[in-house]
């Protein structure tokens, strides 16, 4: 972006007004934000990650504060059904946080977005004030500019000096006009009047650079969007998880096929092996193994009830059948497909990759489009302005 900015300004110096102004900084910030978001989304698509238990101790401390605890209790009671569904989703994704902590995370996300928007507006106002008191690009585009480069530089310094002098003092155009006549060697009244207008406009702009009520409204809207960001990410992860479930069950079938013919192989032994390689169903398998010694069929039935993915439930049914028939007979569909299993697994992997690709392709072009637009849109805008100015000039003749 820096290279593009330097190239564009070298071609058309008037574009520095855009690139160093409010619109340019907002565009750069938006481009960074979109790029980071696209990276995160595509990184989630790449592979099923091993989820590591995280410590959310800071959220636990916050939820124990009296008024926060009271508000969370009321929210949980009013949205009990939604919280049960949320708890299941968090569990499936391998998250160790509770629904109460997830609500706190949403509030934290809203506060972060609100403070970020607030900081951006403060920065834009401060940057605009800095530009108004240190730079004077308007001199190059005056209708009646000074005749030589020395007078041009002198005029720029006078504009900056008088802007700093009068920026917080009430002053009339006549006073500015008199001061410009004293400080410059320009005798052309049209040029002096134009310089006076420039200084007066800059002072007005400077005094108008403060935090406004509608900017607070934008911050509140941003906070509302930030509040729903964790939920949107949870929904996105669930969609990706649905693709990964199919891959993981196929992996389980491969492991079962390798183990089912080993002598004295028990269901528990197979479950232990599956748990080692599992990611999505890891927690369910762990709970099943923990309860297996107290009742194997009961533990398997409980695991089946918790999971809704149908191929996984069918696999659990086969484990339950192993109580009355041998393992290789219970998984006879895996055995019967052993000749074409490799080709079928390869085809299923290709389908899974294509599904991920269909999601990744559209969003992967967004940062590139934004970077290209960073050069083309200002150039087009400046060209249109130049064409409009040329058209006005032609009408005068």
Short mmCIF file of N, CA, C and O in Angstrom, two decimals, residues 270-387:
data_model
loop_
_atom_site.label_atom_id
_atom_site.label_comp_id
_atom_site.label_asym_id
_atom_site.label_seq_id
_atom_site.Cartn_x
_atom_site.Cartn_y
_atom_site.Cartn_z
N UNK A 270 -10.50 -50.48 20.42
CA UNK A 270 -10.72 -49.69 19.21
C UNK A 270 -11.10 -48.25 19.56
O UNK A 270 -10.62 -47.30 18.94
N UNK A 271 -11.93 -48.10 20.58
CA UNK A 271 -12.33 -46.75 21.01
C UNK A 271 -11.13 -45.94 21.47
O UNK A 271 -11.06 -44.73 21.22
N UNK A 272 -10.19 -46.60 22.14
CA UNK A 272 -8.97 -45.91 22.60
C UNK A 272 -8.17 -45.41 21.40
O UNK A 272 -7.67 -44.28 21.38
N UNK A 273 -8.05 -46.26 20.37
CA UNK A 273 -7.33 -45.85 19.17
C UNK A 273 -8.04 -44.71 18.44
O UNK A 273 -7.40 -43.77 17.96
N UNK A 274 -9.37 -44.79 18.38
CA UNK A 274 -10.12 -43.72 17.73
C UNK A 274 -9.96 -42.40 18.47
O UNK A 274 -9.85 -41.33 17.86
N UNK A 275 -9.93 -42.48 19.80
CA UNK A 275 -9.81 -41.25 20.61
C UNK A 275 -8.46 -40.57 20.39
O UNK A 275 -8.36 -39.34 20.41
N UNK A 276 -7.42 -41.36 20.13
CA UNK A 276 -6.09 -40.79 19.89
C UNK A 276 -6.09 -39.92 18.64
O UNK A 276 -5.49 -38.83 18.62
N UNK A 277 -6.78 -40.38 17.58
CA UNK A 277 -6.76 -39.66 16.30
C UNK A 277 -7.94 -38.69 16.13
O UNK A 277 -8.00 -37.98 15.14
N UNK A 278 -8.85 -38.69 17.08
CA UNK A 278 -10.06 -37.87 16.95
C UNK A 278 -9.77 -36.41 17.24
O UNK A 278 -8.85 -36.07 18.00
N UNK A 279 -10.57 -35.54 16.64
CA UNK A 279 -10.54 -34.10 16.93
C UNK A 279 -11.93 -33.61 17.29
O UNK A 279 -12.16 -33.11 18.38
N UNK A 280 -12.87 -33.82 16.37
CA UNK A 280 -14.23 -33.33 16.59
C UNK A 280 -14.95 -34.17 17.64
O UNK A 280 -15.60 -33.65 18.54
N UNK A 281 -14.82 -35.49 17.51
CA UNK A 281 -15.54 -36.40 18.42
C UNK A 281 -14.68 -36.82 19.61
O UNK A 281 -15.01 -37.77 20.31
N UNK A 282 -13.59 -36.12 19.83
CA UNK A 282 -12.65 -36.52 20.87
C UNK A 282 -13.28 -36.49 22.25
O UNK A 282 -13.15 -37.43 23.04
N UNK A 283 -14.00 -35.42 22.56
CA UNK A 283 -14.59 -35.28 23.89
C UNK A 283 -15.64 -36.35 24.15
O UNK A 283 -15.71 -36.92 25.24
N UNK A 284 -16.46 -36.64 23.14
CA UNK A 284 -17.48 -37.69 23.30
C UNK A 284 -16.84 -39.04 23.53
O UNK A 284 -17.30 -39.83 24.37
N UNK A 285 -15.77 -39.34 22.80
CA UNK A 285 -15.06 -40.61 22.98
C UNK A 285 -14.40 -40.68 24.34
O UNK A 285 -14.39 -41.75 24.99
N UNK A 286 -13.85 -39.57 24.81
CA UNK A 286 -13.24 -39.56 26.15
C UNK A 286 -14.27 -39.85 27.24
O UNK A 286 -14.03 -40.64 28.15
N UNK A 287 -15.43 -39.21 27.13
CA UNK A 287 -16.50 -39.42 28.12
C UNK A 287 -17.00 -40.87 28.07
O UNK A 287 -17.28 -41.47 29.12
N UNK A 288 -17.09 -41.40 26.87
CA UNK A 288 -17.53 -42.79 26.72
C UNK A 288 -16.53 -43.75 27.38
O UNK A 288 -16.92 -44.69 28.08
N UNK A 289 -15.23 -43.52 27.15
CA UNK A 289 -14.20 -44.38 27.75
C UNK A 289 -14.19 -44.26 29.27
O UNK A 289 -13.95 -45.26 29.98
N UNK A 290 -14.44 -43.04 29.78
CA UNK A 290 -14.46 -42.86 31.23
C UNK A 290 -15.60 -43.62 31.89
O UNK A 290 -15.48 -44.10 33.03
N UNK A 291 -16.72 -43.76 31.18
CA UNK A 291 -17.89 -44.44 31.73
C UNK A 291 -18.00 -45.89 31.27
O UNK A 291 -18.95 -46.59 31.65
N UNK A 292 -17.02 -46.36 30.47
CA UNK A 292 -17.14 -47.67 29.84
C UNK A 292 -17.13 -48.81 30.86
O UNK A 292 -17.87 -49.80 30.72
N UNK A 293 -16.29 -48.70 31.88
CA UNK A 293 -16.17 -49.79 32.85
C UNK A 293 -17.42 -49.95 33.71
O UNK A 293 -17.70 -51.04 34.24
N UNK A 294 -18.18 -48.88 33.88
CA UNK A 294 -19.41 -48.97 34.68
C UNK A 294 -20.58 -49.54 33.89
O UNK A 294 -21.58 -49.96 34.47
N UNK A 295 -20.46 -49.59 32.59
CA UNK A 295 -21.52 -50.12 31.73
C UNK A 295 -21.23 -49.80 30.29
O UNK A 295 -21.42 -48.65 29.87
N UNK A 296 -20.72 -50.82 29.54
CA UNK A 296 -20.27 -50.54 28.18
C UNK A 296 -21.41 -50.13 27.25
O UNK A 296 -21.31 -49.14 26.52
N UNK A 297 -22.52 -50.87 27.26
CA UNK A 297 -23.63 -50.55 26.37
C UNK A 297 -24.23 -49.20 26.74
O UNK A 297 -24.56 -48.38 25.86
N UNK A 298 -24.38 -48.95 28.06
CA UNK A 298 -24.94 -47.68 28.52
C UNK A 298 -24.06 -46.51 28.07
O UNK A 298 -24.56 -45.46 27.64
N UNK A 299 -22.73 -46.70 28.15
CA UNK A 299 -21.80 -45.64 27.75
C UNK A 299 -21.90 -45.36 26.24
O UNK A 299 -21.90 -44.20 25.80
N UNK A 300 -22.03 -46.44 25.45
CA UNK A 300 -22.15 -46.26 24.00
C UNK A 300 -23.49 -45.61 23.63
O UNK A 300 -23.55 -44.75 22.75
N UNK A 301 -24.56 -46.03 24.31
CA UNK A 301 -25.88 -45.43 24.05
C UNK A 301 -25.88 -43.94 24.39
O UNK A 301 -26.46 -43.12 23.67
N UNK A 302 -25.21 -43.60 25.48
CA UNK A 302 -25.14 -42.20 25.90
C UNK A 302 -24.37 -41.37 24.88
O UNK A 302 -24.75 -40.24 24.54
N UNK A 303 -23.28 -41.93 24.35
CA UNK A 303 -22.50 -41.22 23.34
C UNK A 303 -23.32 -41.03 22.06
O UNK A 303 -23.27 -39.98 21.43
N UNK A 304 -24.11 -42.04 21.71
CA UNK A 304 -24.95 -41.95 20.52
C UNK A 304 -26.01 -40.86 20.67
O UNK A 304 -26.31 -40.13 19.72
N UNK A 305 -26.58 -40.74 21.87
CA UNK A 305 -27.61 -39.73 22.11
C UNK A 305 -27.04 -38.31 22.02
O UNK A 305 -27.73 -37.39 21.57
N UNK A 306 -25.78 -38.14 22.44
CA UNK A 306 -25.18 -36.80 22.45
C UNK A 306 -24.84 -36.32 21.05
O UNK A 306 -24.87 -35.12 20.78
N UNK A 307 -24.47 -37.25 20.16
CA UNK A 307 -24.04 -36.86 18.82
C UNK A 307 -25.21 -36.95 17.84
O UNK A 307 -26.01 -37.88 17.89
N UNK A 308 -25.27 -35.96 16.94
CA UNK A 308 -26.37 -35.90 15.96
C UNK A 308 -25.93 -36.27 14.55
O UNK A 308 -26.78 -36.45 13.68
N UNK A 309 -24.62 -36.40 14.34
CA UNK A 309 -24.13 -36.71 13.00
C UNK A 309 -24.43 -38.17 12.69
O UNK A 309 -23.93 -39.09 13.37
N UNK A 310 -25.22 -38.43 11.67
CA UNK A 310 -25.78 -39.76 11.42
C UNK A 310 -24.71 -40.82 11.12
O UNK A 310 -24.80 -41.94 11.66
N UNK A 311 -23.70 -40.59 10.26
CA UNK A 311 -22.67 -41.62 10.05
C UNK A 311 -21.96 -42.03 11.34
O UNK A 311 -21.64 -43.22 11.52
N UNK A 312 -21.72 -41.09 12.24
CA UNK A 312 -21.09 -41.43 13.51
C UNK A 312 -22.04 -42.27 14.37
O UNK A 312 -21.60 -43.22 15.03
N UNK A 313 -23.33 -41.94 14.35
CA UNK A 313 -24.31 -42.71 15.12
C UNK A 313 -24.40 -44.15 14.59
O UNK A 313 -24.54 -45.10 15.38
N UNK A 314 -24.31 -44.32 13.28
CA UNK A 314 -24.33 -45.68 12.72
C UNK A 314 -23.11 -46.46 13.16
O UNK A 314 -23.19 -47.67 13.42
N UNK A 315 -21.96 -45.79 13.23
CA UNK A 315 -20.74 -46.45 13.69
C UNK A 315 -20.89 -46.90 15.14
O UNK A 315 -20.49 -48.02 15.51
N UNK A 316 -21.51 -46.06 15.98
CA UNK A 316 -21.75 -46.43 17.38
C UNK A 316 -22.72 -47.61 17.46
O UNK A 316 -22.55 -48.50 18.31
N UNK A 317 -23.73 -47.63 16.58
CA UNK A 317 -24.66 -48.78 16.54
C UNK A 317 -23.90 -50.08 16.28
O UNK A 317 -24.21 -51.13 16.87
N UNK A 318 -22.91 -50.00 15.39
CA UNK A 318 -22.11 -51.20 15.10
C UNK A 318 -21.31 -51.64 16.32
O UNK A 318 -21.15 -52.84 16.57
N UNK A 319 -20.81 -50.66 17.09
CA UNK A 319 -20.11 -51.02 18.33
C UNK A 319 -21.06 -51.71 19.32
O UNK A 319 -20.67 -52.64 20.03
N UNK A 320 -22.28 -51.23 19.37
CA UNK A 320 -23.27 -51.85 20.28
C UNK A 320 -23.57 -53.28 19.84
O UNK A 320 -23.73 -54.18 20.67
N UNK A 321 -23.62 -53.49 18.52
CA UNK A 321 -23.86 -54.84 18.00
C UNK A 321 -22.75 -55.81 18.35
O UNK A 321 -22.96 -57.03 18.39
N UNK A 322 -21.54 -55.27 18.60
CA UNK A 322 -20.41 -56.13 18.94
C UNK A 322 -20.62 -56.88 20.26
O UNK A 322 -19.86 -57.80 20.59
N UNK A 323 -21.65 -56.50 21.03
CA UNK A 323 -21.94 -57.19 22.28
C UNK A 323 -22.49 -58.58 22.02
O UNK A 323 -22.36 -59.47 22.87
N UNK A 324 -23.07 -58.79 20.83
CA UNK A 324 -23.68 -60.09 20.54
C UNK A 324 -23.04 -60.80 19.35
O UNK A 324 -23.21 -62.00 19.17
N UNK A 325 -22.32 -60.06 18.51
CA UNK A 325 -21.64 -60.67 17.36
C UNK A 325 -20.21 -60.17 17.31
O UNK A 325 -19.87 -59.14 17.90
N UNK A 326 -19.31 -60.90 16.59
CA UNK A 326 -17.91 -60.46 16.50
C UNK A 326 -17.77 -59.10 15.82
O UNK A 326 -18.65 -58.66 15.07
N UNK A 327 -16.64 -58.46 16.07
CA UNK A 327 -16.40 -57.11 15.54
C UNK A 327 -16.41 -57.10 14.02
O UNK A 327 -17.01 -56.23 13.39
N UNK A 328 -15.76 -58.10 13.40
CA UNK A 328 -15.70 -58.11 11.94
C UNK A 328 -17.07 -58.32 11.31
O UNK A 328 -17.33 -57.85 10.19
N UNK A 329 -17.98 -58.99 12.00
CA UNK A 329 -19.35 -59.17 11.51
C UNK A 329 -20.17 -57.89 11.71
O UNK A 329 -21.00 -57.53 10.87
N UNK A 330 -19.93 -57.22 12.84
CA UNK A 330 -20.67 -55.98 13.12
C UNK A 330 -20.34 -54.89 12.09
O UNK A 330 -21.20 -54.10 11.71
N UNK A 331 -19.08 -54.90 11.66
CA UNK A 331 -18.66 -53.90 10.67
C UNK A 331 -18.51 -54.54 9.29
O UNK A 331 -17.55 -54.28 8.56
N UNK A 332 -19.48 -55.38 8.95
CA UNK A 332 -19.38 -56.10 7.68
C UNK A 332 -19.46 -55.18 6.47
O UNK A 332 -18.92 -55.48 5.41
N UNK A 333 -20.14 -53.98 6.62
CA UNK A 333 -20.21 -53.08 5.47
C UNK A 333 -18.84 -52.51 5.15
O UNK A 333 -18.52 -52.25 4.00
N UNK A 334 -17.99 -52.32 6.21
CA UNK A 334 -16.62 -51.87 5.97
C UNK A 334 -15.82 -52.96 5.28
O UNK A 334 -15.05 -52.72 4.35
N UNK A 335 -16.04 -54.19 5.71
CA UNK A 335 -15.33 -55.32 5.13
C UNK A 335 -15.74 -55.57 3.69
O UNK A 335 -14.90 -55.84 2.83
N UNK A 336 -17.06 -55.47 3.41
CA UNK A 336 -17.54 -55.74 2.06
C UNK A 336 -17.05 -54.70 1.06
O UNK A 336 -16.96 -54.96 -0.14
N UNK A 337 -16.73 -53.50 1.55
CA UNK A 337 -16.28 -52.43 0.66
C UNK A 337 -14.76 -52.32 0.58
O UNK A 337 -14.23 -51.36 0.04
N UNK A 338 -14.06 -53.33 1.13
CA UNK A 338 -12.61 -53.16 1.24
C UNK A 338 -11.93 -53.06 -0.13
O UNK A 338 -10.89 -52.43 -0.25
N UNK A 339 -12.51 -53.68 -1.17
CA UNK A 339 -11.87 -53.66 -2.48
C UNK A 339 -11.89 -52.27 -3.12
O UNK A 339 -10.94 -51.85 -3.76
N UNK A 340 -13.02 -51.58 -2.96
CA UNK A 340 -13.11 -50.24 -3.57
C UNK A 340 -13.04 -49.12 -2.53
O UNK A 340 -13.35 -47.98 -2.84
N UNK A 341 -12.63 -49.48 -1.31
CA UNK A 341 -12.64 -48.48 -0.24
C UNK A 341 -11.64 -47.36 -0.50
O UNK A 341 -11.92 -46.19 -0.25
N UNK A 342 -10.47 -47.72 -1.03
CA UNK A 342 -9.43 -46.72 -1.28
C UNK A 342 -9.92 -45.68 -2.29
O UNK A 342 -9.77 -44.46 -2.07
N UNK A 343 -10.51 -46.15 -3.39
CA UNK A 343 -11.01 -45.22 -4.41
C UNK A 343 -12.15 -44.36 -3.86
O UNK A 343 -12.23 -43.16 -4.16
N UNK A 344 -13.02 -44.98 -3.06
CA UNK A 344 -14.13 -44.22 -2.50
C UNK A 344 -13.64 -43.16 -1.53
O UNK A 344 -14.13 -42.03 -1.49
N UNK A 345 -12.64 -43.52 -0.72
CA UNK A 345 -12.08 -42.56 0.24
C UNK A 345 -11.40 -41.40 -0.50
O UNK A 345 -11.53 -40.23 -0.11
N UNK A 346 -10.71 -41.72 -1.59
CA UNK A 346 -10.07 -40.68 -2.38
C UNK A 346 -11.10 -39.73 -2.98
O UNK A 346 -10.93 -38.51 -2.97
N UNK A 347 -12.21 -40.30 -3.48
CA UNK A 347 -13.27 -39.48 -4.05
C UNK A 347 -13.92 -38.60 -2.98
O UNK A 347 -14.21 -37.42 -3.22
N UNK A 348 -14.13 -39.15 -1.78
CA UNK A 348 -14.73 -38.38 -0.70
C UNK A 348 -13.82 -37.24 -0.27
O UNK A 348 -14.28 -36.13 0.04
N UNK A 349 -12.50 -37.48 -0.26
CA UNK A 349 -11.55 -36.42 0.08
C UNK A 349 -11.58 -35.30 -0.96
O UNK A 349 -11.52 -34.12 -0.62
N UNK A 350 -11.67 -35.69 -2.24
CA UNK A 350 -11.74 -34.68 -3.30
C UNK A 350 -13.00 -33.84 -3.18
O UNK A 350 -12.98 -32.62 -3.40
N UNK A 351 -14.12 -34.49 -2.84
CA UNK A 351 -15.38 -33.76 -2.68
C UNK A 351 -15.27 -32.79 -1.51
O UNK A 351 -15.71 -31.63 -1.59
N UNK A 352 -14.67 -33.24 -0.41
CA UNK A 352 -14.50 -32.39 0.77
C UNK A 352 -13.62 -31.18 0.46
O UNK A 352 -13.93 -30.05 0.84
N UNK A 353 -12.53 -31.43 -0.28
CA UNK A 353 -11.63 -30.33 -0.65
C UNK A 353 -12.34 -29.34 -1.56
O UNK A 353 -12.18 -28.12 -1.43
N UNK A 354 -13.16 -29.86 -2.50
CA UNK A 354 -13.89 -28.98 -3.42
C UNK A 354 -14.88 -28.11 -2.67
O UNK A 354 -15.07 -26.93 -3.00
N UNK A 355 -15.54 -28.66 -1.65
CA UNK A 355 -16.48 -27.88 -0.84
C UNK A 355 -15.76 -26.73 -0.14
O UNK A 355 -16.25 -25.61 -0.09
N UNK A 356 -14.59 -27.03 0.40
CA UNK A 356 -13.81 -25.98 1.07
C UNK A 356 -13.34 -24.93 0.06
O UNK A 356 -13.31 -23.74 0.34
N UNK A 357 -12.96 -25.41 -1.12
CA UNK A 357 -12.48 -24.51 -2.17
C UNK A 357 -13.58 -23.56 -2.62
O UNK A 357 -13.32 -22.38 -2.90
N UNK A 358 -14.81 -24.06 -2.70
CA UNK A 358 -15.94 -23.23 -3.10
C UNK A 358 -16.19 -22.09 -2.12
O UNK A 358 -16.71 -21.04 -2.49
N UNK A 359 -15.84 -22.31 -0.85
CA UNK A 359 -15.97 -21.26 0.16
C UNK A 359 -14.78 -20.31 0.09
O UNK A 359 -14.92 -19.08 0.19
N UNK A 360 -13.58 -20.87 -0.13
CA UNK A 360 -12.35 -20.07 -0.06
C UNK A 360 -12.15 -19.17 -1.27
O UNK A 360 -11.65 -18.05 -1.14
N UNK A 361 -12.56 -19.63 -2.45
CA UNK A 361 -12.28 -18.88 -3.68
C UNK A 361 -12.85 -17.46 -3.66
O UNK A 361 -12.11 -16.50 -3.93
N UNK A 362 -14.14 -17.29 -3.37
CA UNK A 362 -14.69 -15.93 -3.44
C UNK A 362 -14.03 -14.95 -2.48
O UNK A 362 -13.73 -13.81 -2.85
N UNK A 363 -13.77 -15.40 -1.24
CA UNK A 363 -13.23 -14.47 -0.25
C UNK A 363 -11.74 -14.22 -0.45
O UNK A 363 -11.22 -13.19 0.00
N UNK A 364 -11.04 -15.12 -1.15
CA UNK A 364 -9.59 -14.95 -1.30
C UNK A 364 -9.23 -13.79 -2.23
O UNK A 364 -8.12 -13.27 -2.15
N UNK A 365 -10.17 -13.39 -3.10
CA UNK A 365 -9.89 -12.30 -4.04
C UNK A 365 -10.16 -10.92 -3.43
O UNK A 365 -9.76 -9.91 -4.01
N UNK A 366 -10.85 -10.88 -2.29
CA UNK A 366 -11.26 -9.58 -1.74
C UNK A 366 -10.07 -8.67 -1.42
O UNK A 366 -10.06 -7.51 -1.82
N UNK A 367 -9.02 -9.14 -0.69
CA UNK A 367 -7.88 -8.24 -0.42
C UNK A 367 -7.20 -7.72 -1.68
O UNK A 367 -6.83 -6.55 -1.75
N UNK A 368 -7.06 -8.60 -2.70
CA UNK A 368 -6.42 -8.16 -3.95
C UNK A 368 -7.25 -7.08 -4.63
O UNK A 368 -6.71 -6.09 -5.14
N UNK A 369 -8.56 -7.24 -4.61
CA UNK A 369 -9.44 -6.23 -5.22
C UNK A 369 -9.31 -4.90 -4.49
O UNK A 369 -9.25 -3.83 -5.11
N UNK A 370 -9.25 -4.96 -3.16
CA UNK A 370 -9.12 -3.73 -2.37
C UNK A 370 -7.79 -3.02 -2.64
O UNK A 370 -7.74 -1.79 -2.72
N UNK A 371 -6.72 -3.79 -2.78
CA UNK A 371 -5.40 -3.20 -3.04
C UNK A 371 -5.38 -2.53 -4.42
O UNK A 371 -4.85 -1.42 -4.59
N UNK A 372 -5.96 -3.20 -5.42
CA UNK A 372 -6.02 -2.62 -6.77
C UNK A 372 -6.87 -1.35 -6.76
O UNK A 372 -6.53 -0.33 -7.38
N UNK A 373 -7.99 -1.41 -6.03
CA UNK A 373 -8.88 -0.24 -5.95
C UNK A 373 -8.21 0.93 -5.25
O UNK A 373 -8.54 2.10 -5.52
N UNK A 374 -7.25 0.65 -4.35
CA UNK A 374 -6.52 1.70 -3.65
C UNK A 374 -5.77 2.60 -4.62
O UNK A 374 -5.54 3.79 -4.34
N UNK A 375 -5.39 2.05 -5.77
CA UNK A 375 -4.72 2.85 -6.81
C UNK A 375 -5.71 3.39 -7.83
O UNK A 375 -5.67 4.58 -8.18
N UNK A 376 -6.61 2.54 -8.30
CA UNK A 376 -7.44 2.91 -9.45
C UNK A 376 -8.53 3.93 -9.10
O UNK A 376 -8.77 4.87 -9.87
N UNK A 377 -9.20 3.75 -7.96
CA UNK A 377 -10.32 4.64 -7.62
C UNK A 377 -9.86 6.09 -7.45
O UNK A 377 -10.46 7.00 -8.04
N UNK A 378 -8.79 6.39 -6.67
CA UNK A 378 -8.34 7.79 -6.58
C UNK A 378 -7.90 8.35 -7.93
O UNK A 378 -8.16 9.53 -8.23
N UNK A 379 -7.22 7.53 -8.74
CA UNK A 379 -6.80 8.01 -10.06
C UNK A 379 -8.00 8.35 -10.94
O UNK A 379 -8.02 9.36 -11.64
N UNK A 380 -9.00 7.48 -10.90
CA UNK A 380 -10.21 7.76 -11.68
C UNK A 380 -10.91 9.02 -11.19
O UNK A 380 -11.37 9.85 -11.98
N UNK A 381 -10.98 9.16 -9.86
CA UNK A 381 -11.63 10.35 -9.28
C UNK A 381 -10.88 11.62 -9.69
O UNK A 381 -11.50 12.61 -10.09
N UNK A 382 -9.55 11.59 -9.60
CA UNK A 382 -8.76 12.77 -9.97
C UNK A 382 -8.87 13.06 -11.46
O UNK A 382 -8.94 14.23 -11.88
N UNK A 383 -8.93 12.01 -12.27
CA UNK A 383 -9.07 12.21 -13.72
C UNK A 383 -10.40 12.86 -14.05
O UNK A 383 -10.48 13.74 -14.92
N UNK A 384 -11.46 12.40 -13.37
CA UNK A 384 -12.78 13.00 -13.59
C UNK A 384 -12.78 14.47 -13.19
O UNK A 384 -13.36 15.32 -13.88
N UNK A 385 -12.10 14.78 -12.05
CA UNK A 385 -12.01 16.16 -11.62
C UNK A 385 -11.25 17.02 -12.63
O UNK A 385 -11.65 18.16 -12.93
N UNK A 386 -10.16 16.46 -13.16
CA UNK A 386 -9.38 17.18 -14.17
C UNK A 386 -10.21 17.41 -15.43
O UNK A 386 -10.17 18.49 -16.04
N UNK A 387 -10.97 16.39 -15.82
CA UNK A 387 -11.81 16.51 -17.01
C UNK A 387 -12.89 17.56 -16.81
O UNK A 387 -13.19 18.34 -17.73
#
